[in-house]
XYZ file of C-alpha atoms in Angstrom:
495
model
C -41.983 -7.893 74.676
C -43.565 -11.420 74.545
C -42.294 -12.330 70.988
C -38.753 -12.922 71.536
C -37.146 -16.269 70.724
C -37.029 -18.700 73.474
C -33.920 -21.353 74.544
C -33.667 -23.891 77.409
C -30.153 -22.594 77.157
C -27.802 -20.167 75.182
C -24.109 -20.076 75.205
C -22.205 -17.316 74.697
C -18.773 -16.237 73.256
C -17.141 -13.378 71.582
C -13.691 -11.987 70.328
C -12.598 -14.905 68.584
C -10.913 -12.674 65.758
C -10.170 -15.596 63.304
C -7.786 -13.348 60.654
C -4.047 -12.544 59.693
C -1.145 -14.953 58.740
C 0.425 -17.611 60.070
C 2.809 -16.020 62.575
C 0.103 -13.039 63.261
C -2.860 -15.041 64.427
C -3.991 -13.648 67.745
C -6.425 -16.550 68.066
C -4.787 -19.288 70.417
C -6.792 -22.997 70.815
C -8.416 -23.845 67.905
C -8.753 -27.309 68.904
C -10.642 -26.478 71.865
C -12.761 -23.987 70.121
C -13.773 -26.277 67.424
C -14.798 -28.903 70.097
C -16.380 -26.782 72.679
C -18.638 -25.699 69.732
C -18.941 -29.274 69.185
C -20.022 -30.152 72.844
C -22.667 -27.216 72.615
C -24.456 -29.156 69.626
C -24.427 -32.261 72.426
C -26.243 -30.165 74.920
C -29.813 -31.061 76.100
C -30.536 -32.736 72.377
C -34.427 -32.291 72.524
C -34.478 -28.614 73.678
C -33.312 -25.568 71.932
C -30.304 -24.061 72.269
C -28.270 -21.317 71.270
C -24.865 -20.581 70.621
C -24.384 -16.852 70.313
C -20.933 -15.237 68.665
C -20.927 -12.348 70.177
C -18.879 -9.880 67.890
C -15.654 -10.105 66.246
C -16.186 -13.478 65.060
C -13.701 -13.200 62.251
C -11.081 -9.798 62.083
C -10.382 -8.094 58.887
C -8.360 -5.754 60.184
C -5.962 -8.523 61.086
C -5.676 -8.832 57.071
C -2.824 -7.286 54.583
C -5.346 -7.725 51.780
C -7.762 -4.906 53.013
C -6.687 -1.977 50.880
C -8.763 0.744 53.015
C -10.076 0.571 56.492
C -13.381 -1.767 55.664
C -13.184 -4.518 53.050
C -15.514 -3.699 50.078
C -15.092 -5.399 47.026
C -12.423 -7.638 48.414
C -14.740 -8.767 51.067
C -15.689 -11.958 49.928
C -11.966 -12.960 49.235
C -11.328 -11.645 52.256
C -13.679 -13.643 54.321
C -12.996 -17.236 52.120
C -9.769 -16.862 52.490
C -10.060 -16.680 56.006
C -12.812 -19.210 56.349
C -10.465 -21.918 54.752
C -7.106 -21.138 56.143
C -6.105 -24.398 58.084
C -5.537 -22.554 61.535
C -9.909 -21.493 61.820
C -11.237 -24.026 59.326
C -11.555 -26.372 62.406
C -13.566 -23.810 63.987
C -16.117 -23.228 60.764
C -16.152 -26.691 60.217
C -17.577 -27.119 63.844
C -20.056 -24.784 63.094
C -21.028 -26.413 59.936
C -21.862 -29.069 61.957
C -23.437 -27.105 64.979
C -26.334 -25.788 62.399
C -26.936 -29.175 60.706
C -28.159 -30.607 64.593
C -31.872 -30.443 65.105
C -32.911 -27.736 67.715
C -29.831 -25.855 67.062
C -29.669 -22.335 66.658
C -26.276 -20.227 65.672
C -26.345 -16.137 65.876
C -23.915 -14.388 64.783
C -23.805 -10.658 66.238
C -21.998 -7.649 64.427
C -18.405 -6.619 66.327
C -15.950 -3.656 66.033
C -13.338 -5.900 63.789
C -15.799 -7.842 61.659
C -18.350 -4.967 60.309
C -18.029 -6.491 56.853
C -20.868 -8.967 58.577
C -23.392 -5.996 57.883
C -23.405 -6.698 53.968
C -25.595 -8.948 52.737
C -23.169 -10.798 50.533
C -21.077 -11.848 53.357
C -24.123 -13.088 54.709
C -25.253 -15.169 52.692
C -21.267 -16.658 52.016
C -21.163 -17.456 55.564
C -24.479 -19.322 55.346
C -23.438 -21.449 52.116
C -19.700 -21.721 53.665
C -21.965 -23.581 56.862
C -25.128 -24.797 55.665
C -23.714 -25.749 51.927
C -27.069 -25.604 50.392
C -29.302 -27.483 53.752
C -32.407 -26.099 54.007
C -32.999 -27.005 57.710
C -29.230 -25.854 58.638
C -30.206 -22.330 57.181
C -32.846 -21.768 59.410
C -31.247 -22.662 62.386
C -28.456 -19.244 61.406
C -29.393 -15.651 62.588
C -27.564 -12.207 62.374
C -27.788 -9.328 64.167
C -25.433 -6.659 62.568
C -27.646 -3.633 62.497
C -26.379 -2.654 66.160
C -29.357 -4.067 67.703
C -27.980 -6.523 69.766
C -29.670 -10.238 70.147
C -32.852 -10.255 72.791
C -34.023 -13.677 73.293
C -35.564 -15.720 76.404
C -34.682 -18.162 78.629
C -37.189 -19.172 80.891
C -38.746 -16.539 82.195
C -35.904 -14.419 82.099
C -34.802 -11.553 79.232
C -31.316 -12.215 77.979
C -29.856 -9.291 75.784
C -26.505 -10.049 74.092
C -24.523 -6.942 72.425
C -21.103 -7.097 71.329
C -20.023 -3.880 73.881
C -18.076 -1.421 71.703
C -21.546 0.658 71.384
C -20.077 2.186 74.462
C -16.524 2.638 73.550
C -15.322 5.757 71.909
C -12.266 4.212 70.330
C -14.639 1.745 68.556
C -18.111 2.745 67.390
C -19.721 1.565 64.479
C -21.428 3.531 61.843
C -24.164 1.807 61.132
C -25.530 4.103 58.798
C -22.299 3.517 56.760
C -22.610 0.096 56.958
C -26.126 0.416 55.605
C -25.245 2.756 52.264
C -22.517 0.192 51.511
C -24.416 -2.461 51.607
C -27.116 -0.903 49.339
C -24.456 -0.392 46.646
C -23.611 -3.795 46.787
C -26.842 -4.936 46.381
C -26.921 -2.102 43.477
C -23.949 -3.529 41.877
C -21.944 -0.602 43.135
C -18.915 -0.356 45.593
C -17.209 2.111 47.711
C -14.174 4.070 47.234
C -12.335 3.895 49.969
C -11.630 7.248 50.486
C -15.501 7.808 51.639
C -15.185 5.518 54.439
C -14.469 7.541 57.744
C -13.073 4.906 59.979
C -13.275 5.381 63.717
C -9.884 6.238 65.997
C -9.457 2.228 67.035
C -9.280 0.947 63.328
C -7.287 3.960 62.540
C -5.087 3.156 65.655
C -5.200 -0.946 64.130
C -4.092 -0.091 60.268
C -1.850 3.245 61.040
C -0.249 2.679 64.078
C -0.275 -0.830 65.635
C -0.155 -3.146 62.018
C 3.602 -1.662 60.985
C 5.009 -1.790 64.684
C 3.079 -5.846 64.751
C 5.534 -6.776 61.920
C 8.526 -7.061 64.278
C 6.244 -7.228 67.410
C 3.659 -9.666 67.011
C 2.236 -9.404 70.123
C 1.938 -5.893 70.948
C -2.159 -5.452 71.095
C -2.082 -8.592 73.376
C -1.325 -6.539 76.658
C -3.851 -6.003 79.080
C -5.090 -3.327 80.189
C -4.913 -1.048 77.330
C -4.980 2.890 78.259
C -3.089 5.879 77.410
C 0.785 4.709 78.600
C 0.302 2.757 75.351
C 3.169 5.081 73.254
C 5.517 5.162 76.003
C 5.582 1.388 75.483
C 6.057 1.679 71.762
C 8.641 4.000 72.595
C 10.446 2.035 74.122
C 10.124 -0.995 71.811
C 11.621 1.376 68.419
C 12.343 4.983 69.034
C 11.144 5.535 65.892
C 7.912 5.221 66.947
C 8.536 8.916 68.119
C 7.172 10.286 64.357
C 3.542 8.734 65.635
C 3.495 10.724 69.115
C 1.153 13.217 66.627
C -1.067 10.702 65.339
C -1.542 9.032 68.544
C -2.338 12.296 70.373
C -4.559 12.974 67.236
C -6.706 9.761 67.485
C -7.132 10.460 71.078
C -8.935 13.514 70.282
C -10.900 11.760 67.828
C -12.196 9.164 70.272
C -12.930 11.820 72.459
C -14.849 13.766 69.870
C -16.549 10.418 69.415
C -17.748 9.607 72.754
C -19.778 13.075 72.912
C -20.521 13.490 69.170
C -22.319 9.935 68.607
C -26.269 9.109 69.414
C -26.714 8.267 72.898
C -23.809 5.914 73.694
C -24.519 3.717 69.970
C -27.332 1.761 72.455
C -29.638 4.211 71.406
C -32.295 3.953 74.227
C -33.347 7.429 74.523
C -33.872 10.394 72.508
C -31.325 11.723 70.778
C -27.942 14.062 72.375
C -27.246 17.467 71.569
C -24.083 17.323 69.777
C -21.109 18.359 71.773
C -18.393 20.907 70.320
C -15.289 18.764 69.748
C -12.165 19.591 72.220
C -8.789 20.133 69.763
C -7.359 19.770 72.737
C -5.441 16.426 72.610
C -3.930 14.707 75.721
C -0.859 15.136 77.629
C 2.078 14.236 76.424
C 2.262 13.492 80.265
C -0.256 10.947 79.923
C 0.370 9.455 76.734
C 3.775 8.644 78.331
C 3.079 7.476 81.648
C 4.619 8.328 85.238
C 6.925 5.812 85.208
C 8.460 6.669 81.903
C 8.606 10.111 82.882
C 10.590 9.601 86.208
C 13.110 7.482 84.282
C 14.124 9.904 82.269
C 14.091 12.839 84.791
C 16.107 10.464 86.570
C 18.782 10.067 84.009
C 19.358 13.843 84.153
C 15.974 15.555 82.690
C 14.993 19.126 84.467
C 12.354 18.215 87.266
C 10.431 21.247 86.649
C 9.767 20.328 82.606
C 6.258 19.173 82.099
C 5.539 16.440 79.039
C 4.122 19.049 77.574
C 7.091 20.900 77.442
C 8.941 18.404 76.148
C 6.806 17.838 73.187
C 7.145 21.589 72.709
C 10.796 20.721 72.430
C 10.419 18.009 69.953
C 8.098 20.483 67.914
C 10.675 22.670 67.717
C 13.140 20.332 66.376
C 11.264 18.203 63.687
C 14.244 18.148 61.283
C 16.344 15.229 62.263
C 20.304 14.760 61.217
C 20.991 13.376 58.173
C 23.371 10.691 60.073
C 20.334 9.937 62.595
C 19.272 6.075 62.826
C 16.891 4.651 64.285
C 16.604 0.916 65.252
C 14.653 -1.102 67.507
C 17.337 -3.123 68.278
C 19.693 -0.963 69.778
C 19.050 0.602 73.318
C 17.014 3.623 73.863
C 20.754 4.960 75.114
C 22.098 4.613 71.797
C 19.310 6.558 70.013
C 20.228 9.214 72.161
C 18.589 12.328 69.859
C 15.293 10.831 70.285
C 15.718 10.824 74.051
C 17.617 14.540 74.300
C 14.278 15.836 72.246
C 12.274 14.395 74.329
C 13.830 15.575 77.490
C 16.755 17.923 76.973
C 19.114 15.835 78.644
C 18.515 12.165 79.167
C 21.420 9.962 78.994
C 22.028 6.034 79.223
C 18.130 4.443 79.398
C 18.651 0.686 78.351
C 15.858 -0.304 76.278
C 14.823 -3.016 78.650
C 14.481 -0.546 81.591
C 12.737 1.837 79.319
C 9.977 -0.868 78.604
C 10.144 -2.066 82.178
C 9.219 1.357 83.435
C 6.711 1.790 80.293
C 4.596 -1.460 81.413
C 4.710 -0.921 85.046
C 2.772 2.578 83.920
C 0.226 0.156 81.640
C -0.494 -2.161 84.684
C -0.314 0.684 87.682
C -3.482 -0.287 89.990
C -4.623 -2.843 88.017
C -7.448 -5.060 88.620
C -7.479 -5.993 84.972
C -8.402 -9.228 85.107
C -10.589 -9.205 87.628
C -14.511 -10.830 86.907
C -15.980 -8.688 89.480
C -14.742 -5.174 88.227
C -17.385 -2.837 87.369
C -14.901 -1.108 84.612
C -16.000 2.021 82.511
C -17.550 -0.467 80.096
C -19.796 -2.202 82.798
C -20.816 1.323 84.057
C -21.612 2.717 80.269
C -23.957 0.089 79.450
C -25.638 -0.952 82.411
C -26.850 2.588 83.083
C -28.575 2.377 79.353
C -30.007 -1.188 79.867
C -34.299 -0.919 80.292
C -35.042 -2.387 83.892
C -36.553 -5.427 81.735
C -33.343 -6.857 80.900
C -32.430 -9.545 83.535
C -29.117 -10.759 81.922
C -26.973 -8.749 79.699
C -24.046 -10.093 77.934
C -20.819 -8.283 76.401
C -17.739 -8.808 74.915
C -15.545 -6.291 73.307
C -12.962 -5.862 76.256
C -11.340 -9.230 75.810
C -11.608 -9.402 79.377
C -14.599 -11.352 81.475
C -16.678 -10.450 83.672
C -19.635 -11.655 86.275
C -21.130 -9.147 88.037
C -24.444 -8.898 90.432
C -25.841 -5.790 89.246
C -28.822 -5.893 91.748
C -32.457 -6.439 91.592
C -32.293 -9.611 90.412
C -30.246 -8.476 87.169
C -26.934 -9.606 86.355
C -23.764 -8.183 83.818
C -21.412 -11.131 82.122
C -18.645 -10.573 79.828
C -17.135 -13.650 77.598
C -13.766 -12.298 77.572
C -11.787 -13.343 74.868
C -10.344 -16.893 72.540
C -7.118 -15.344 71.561
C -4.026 -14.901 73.345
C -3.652 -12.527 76.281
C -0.640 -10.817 78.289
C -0.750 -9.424 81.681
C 2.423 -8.368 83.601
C 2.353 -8.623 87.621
C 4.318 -6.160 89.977
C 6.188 -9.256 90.410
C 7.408 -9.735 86.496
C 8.441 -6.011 86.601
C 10.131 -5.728 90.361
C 13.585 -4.880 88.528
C 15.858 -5.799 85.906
C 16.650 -9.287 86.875
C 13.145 -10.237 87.628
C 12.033 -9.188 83.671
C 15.379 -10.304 81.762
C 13.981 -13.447 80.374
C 9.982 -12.212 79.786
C 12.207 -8.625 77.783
C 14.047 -11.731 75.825
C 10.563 -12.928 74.790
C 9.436 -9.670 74.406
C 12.276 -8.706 71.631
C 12.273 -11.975 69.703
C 8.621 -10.791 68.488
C 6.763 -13.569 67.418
C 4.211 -15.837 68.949
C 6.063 -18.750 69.361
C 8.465 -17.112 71.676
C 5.652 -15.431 73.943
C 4.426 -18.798 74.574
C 7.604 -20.302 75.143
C 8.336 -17.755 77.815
C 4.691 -18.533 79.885
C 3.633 -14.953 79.212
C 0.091 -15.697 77.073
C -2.577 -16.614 80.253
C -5.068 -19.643 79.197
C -8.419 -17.388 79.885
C -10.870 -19.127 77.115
C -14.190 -18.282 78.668
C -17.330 -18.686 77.739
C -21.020 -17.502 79.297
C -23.893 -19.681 79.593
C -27.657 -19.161 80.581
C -29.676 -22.016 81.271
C -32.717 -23.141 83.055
C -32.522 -25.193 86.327
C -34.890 -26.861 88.470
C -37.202 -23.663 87.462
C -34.269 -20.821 87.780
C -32.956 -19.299 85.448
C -28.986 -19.283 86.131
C -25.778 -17.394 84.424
C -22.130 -19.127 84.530
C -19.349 -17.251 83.394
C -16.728 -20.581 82.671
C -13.402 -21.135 81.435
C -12.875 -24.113 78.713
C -10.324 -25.833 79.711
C -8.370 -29.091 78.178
C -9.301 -29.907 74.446
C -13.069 -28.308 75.454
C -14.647 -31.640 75.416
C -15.421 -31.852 78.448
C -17.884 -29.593 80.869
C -16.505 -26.433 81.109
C -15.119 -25.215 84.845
C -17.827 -22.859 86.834
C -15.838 -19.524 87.982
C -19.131 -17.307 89.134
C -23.033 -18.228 88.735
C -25.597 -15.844 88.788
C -28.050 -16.402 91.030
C -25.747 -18.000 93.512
C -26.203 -22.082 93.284
């Protein structure tokens, strides 16, 4: 393909996720975001260059305003209200000013949390919001939010950009959705929300994780995310026990996703007999985790009772007292009904050995953070990538990446602007060792997590630029207020 666009350099970055209120903003250095865009624009002045948003650029989900599970006619409100709240409008101010610099070009690729960037009147806001009217500054703007991806050059080398969540069950778009809303739109027609079939991760977002975020702010920060995630909510509010259902529901779904959907969302290849959909939804076993398991065997449950049989238990005893109360605040001991339904027996789990337990099953082997782990997203899309591609770039996992794939080909992932949590072994060793990171942990809010040291500064970016004749890929962390040249952690080829 010889008539791709061409760059002395692109930079890359993704999962910004500029939405919510004050309080509920996941995004963390604005300041430095605004200015690394700003230092970008600065970059070799008479070449071109890129800067490349690589999916969930702003996060609607994030949003109280969003009656349904995709913003429709509230879109545009949406969006300006978001574009002008005084935490991001540093960040589209910057960008304002990135497309107004000669031999500047912006692209802006669809995500999992901003598909409203598919409709052509968010489009074209976004462009006034940046360009206000400047000729020149709207040509230098480009979107990709049909699911293609961005292909460009740089140097001799093929660069393709994709946001990642093509790969991940939880999160795939419908782009054929996205394409009958937005010719209503253009028709003068909307949707009713009710004809919208969301995928299992926004259903997880808006049913599950938005009401328990109201107390816990931070809950969808941890890393990794996997299956122990409702023995974790457990043990944050026991009533969380009336979602064990949905949970294990919207696991099936994803699963039915990953083998119901056209070749992996990449679609490179023909298309995939459609798989019969298991009803069989996960373990209670797994949705609860090891660790969480053994602690309540431990406190008196029968050894030989599976999760499963447990759950069978709970089925069996829906109706809850009259007197029953739950409360997040009082120790998993104390909602003792919850615990006996779940087990039979259990007596006495605290609530901060509960969640101790819970997160030492969410980080068990983990390599999370890790920039040379060839995770199940790495895998899924590098075995659909055409042996043309020479540098593919990702996002979607909020974790990054810089892998050698071989061959002269080489994986990056941007990883992530907002805030991120990660337990250690050493956080968790026992009670003492997590007392003040569980007193974070309950207080809720932002302001304590970053109090306590618990949010990691990970702002990364990728770049891909041509040197001495090479084309090289840096995955770097922006460090500082981003004005200055952004610290090398891997390069691709080696320099």
């Amino acid at each position: 393909m010889t008539n791709l666009p061409s760059f002395e350099e692109i930079h890359v970055i993704s999962d910004i996720h500029m939405g919510g209120k004050r309080g509920f903003q996941t995004l963390c250095q604005t300041e430095r975001l605004a200015n690394f865009i700003r230092w970008v624009a600065a970059q070799n002045p008479e070449k071109q260059v890129a800067l490349i948003l690589n999916g969930d650029v702003f996060d609607t989900l994030a949003e109280e305003d969003v009656i349904g599970y995709v913003a429709v006619s509230e879109a545009e409100t949406v969006l300006n209200r978001i574009m002008n709240d005084d935490s991001f409008k540093p960040v589209w101010d910057a960008l304002s000013a990135f497309v107004k610099t000669p031999n500047r070009t912006l692209v802006m690729v669809i995500g999992n949390h901003d598909i409203e960037l598919a409709f052509p009147n968010i489009q074209r806001l976004i462009v006034e919001k940046l360009t206000l009217g400047d000729a020149l500054a709207k040509s230098r703007i480009e979107f990709s939010a049909s699911g293609a991806g961005y292909g460009c050059m740089v140097g001799k080398s093929r660069v393709f950009c994709t946001h990642g969540n093509e790969v991940d069950g939880w999160n795939i778009n419908r782009y054929e959705g996205l394409s009958r809303v937005a010719r209503r739109l253009n028709a003068g027609l909307t949707l009713n929300k009710e004809e919208w079939i969301p995928n299992a991760g926004t259903r997880m977002v808006k049913e599950v994780m938005n009401e328990v975020k109201k107390k816990y702010a931070w809950i969808d920060l941890l890393k990794p995310e996997g299956e122990p995630l409702f023995g974790t909510l457990l043990a944050l509010d026991p009533s969380q026990i009336g979602k064990i259902g949905k949970i294990a529901e919207l696991f099936a779904k994803m699963k039915y996703e990953e083998v119901t959907q056209v070749d992996q969302r990449l679609a490179i290849g023909p298309e995939q007999v459609l798989a019969t959909p298991s009803d069989q939804p996960p373990s209670l076993d797994s949705l609860l985790g090891p660790n969480v398991l053994a602690s309540m065997k431990s406190a008196g449950a029968s050894l030989d009772q599976s999760g499963d049989e447990i759950l069978l238990r709970l089925e069996q005893n829906r109706s809850l007292p009259a007197q029953t109360q739950f409360s997040a605040d009082a120790p998993l001991g104390v909602g003792q009904y919850v615990w006996d339904r779940l087990t039979g027996w259990i007596r006495g789990v605290s609530q901060d050995e509960a969640l101790r337990s819970a997160l030492l099953d969410w980080i068990k082997d983990d390599k999370t953070f890790d920039p040379d782990k060839k995770d199940k997203d790495y895998q899924n899309i590098t075995a659909k990538l055409g042996h043309d591609i020479d540098f593919v770039v990702t996002g979607h996992t909020h974790l990054a990446r810089a892998i050698n794939m071989g061959a002269g080909r080489f994986y990056f992932n941007s990883g992530t602007w907002i805030r991120l949590i990660g337990f250690t072994n050493d956080m968790l060793k026992d009670k003492a060792s997590f007392k003040p990171f569980y007193d974070a942990l309950m207080k809720g809010d932002m302001p304590a997590i970053d109090a306590a040291g618990l949010v990691m500064d990970k702002t990364c970016a990728v770049s891909i630029k041509q040197e001495n004749g090479r084309t090289i890929g840096y995955l770097k962390q922006v460090t500082g207020d981003g004005t200055a040249e952004p610290a090398v952690l891997r390069s691709y080829p080696e320099v």
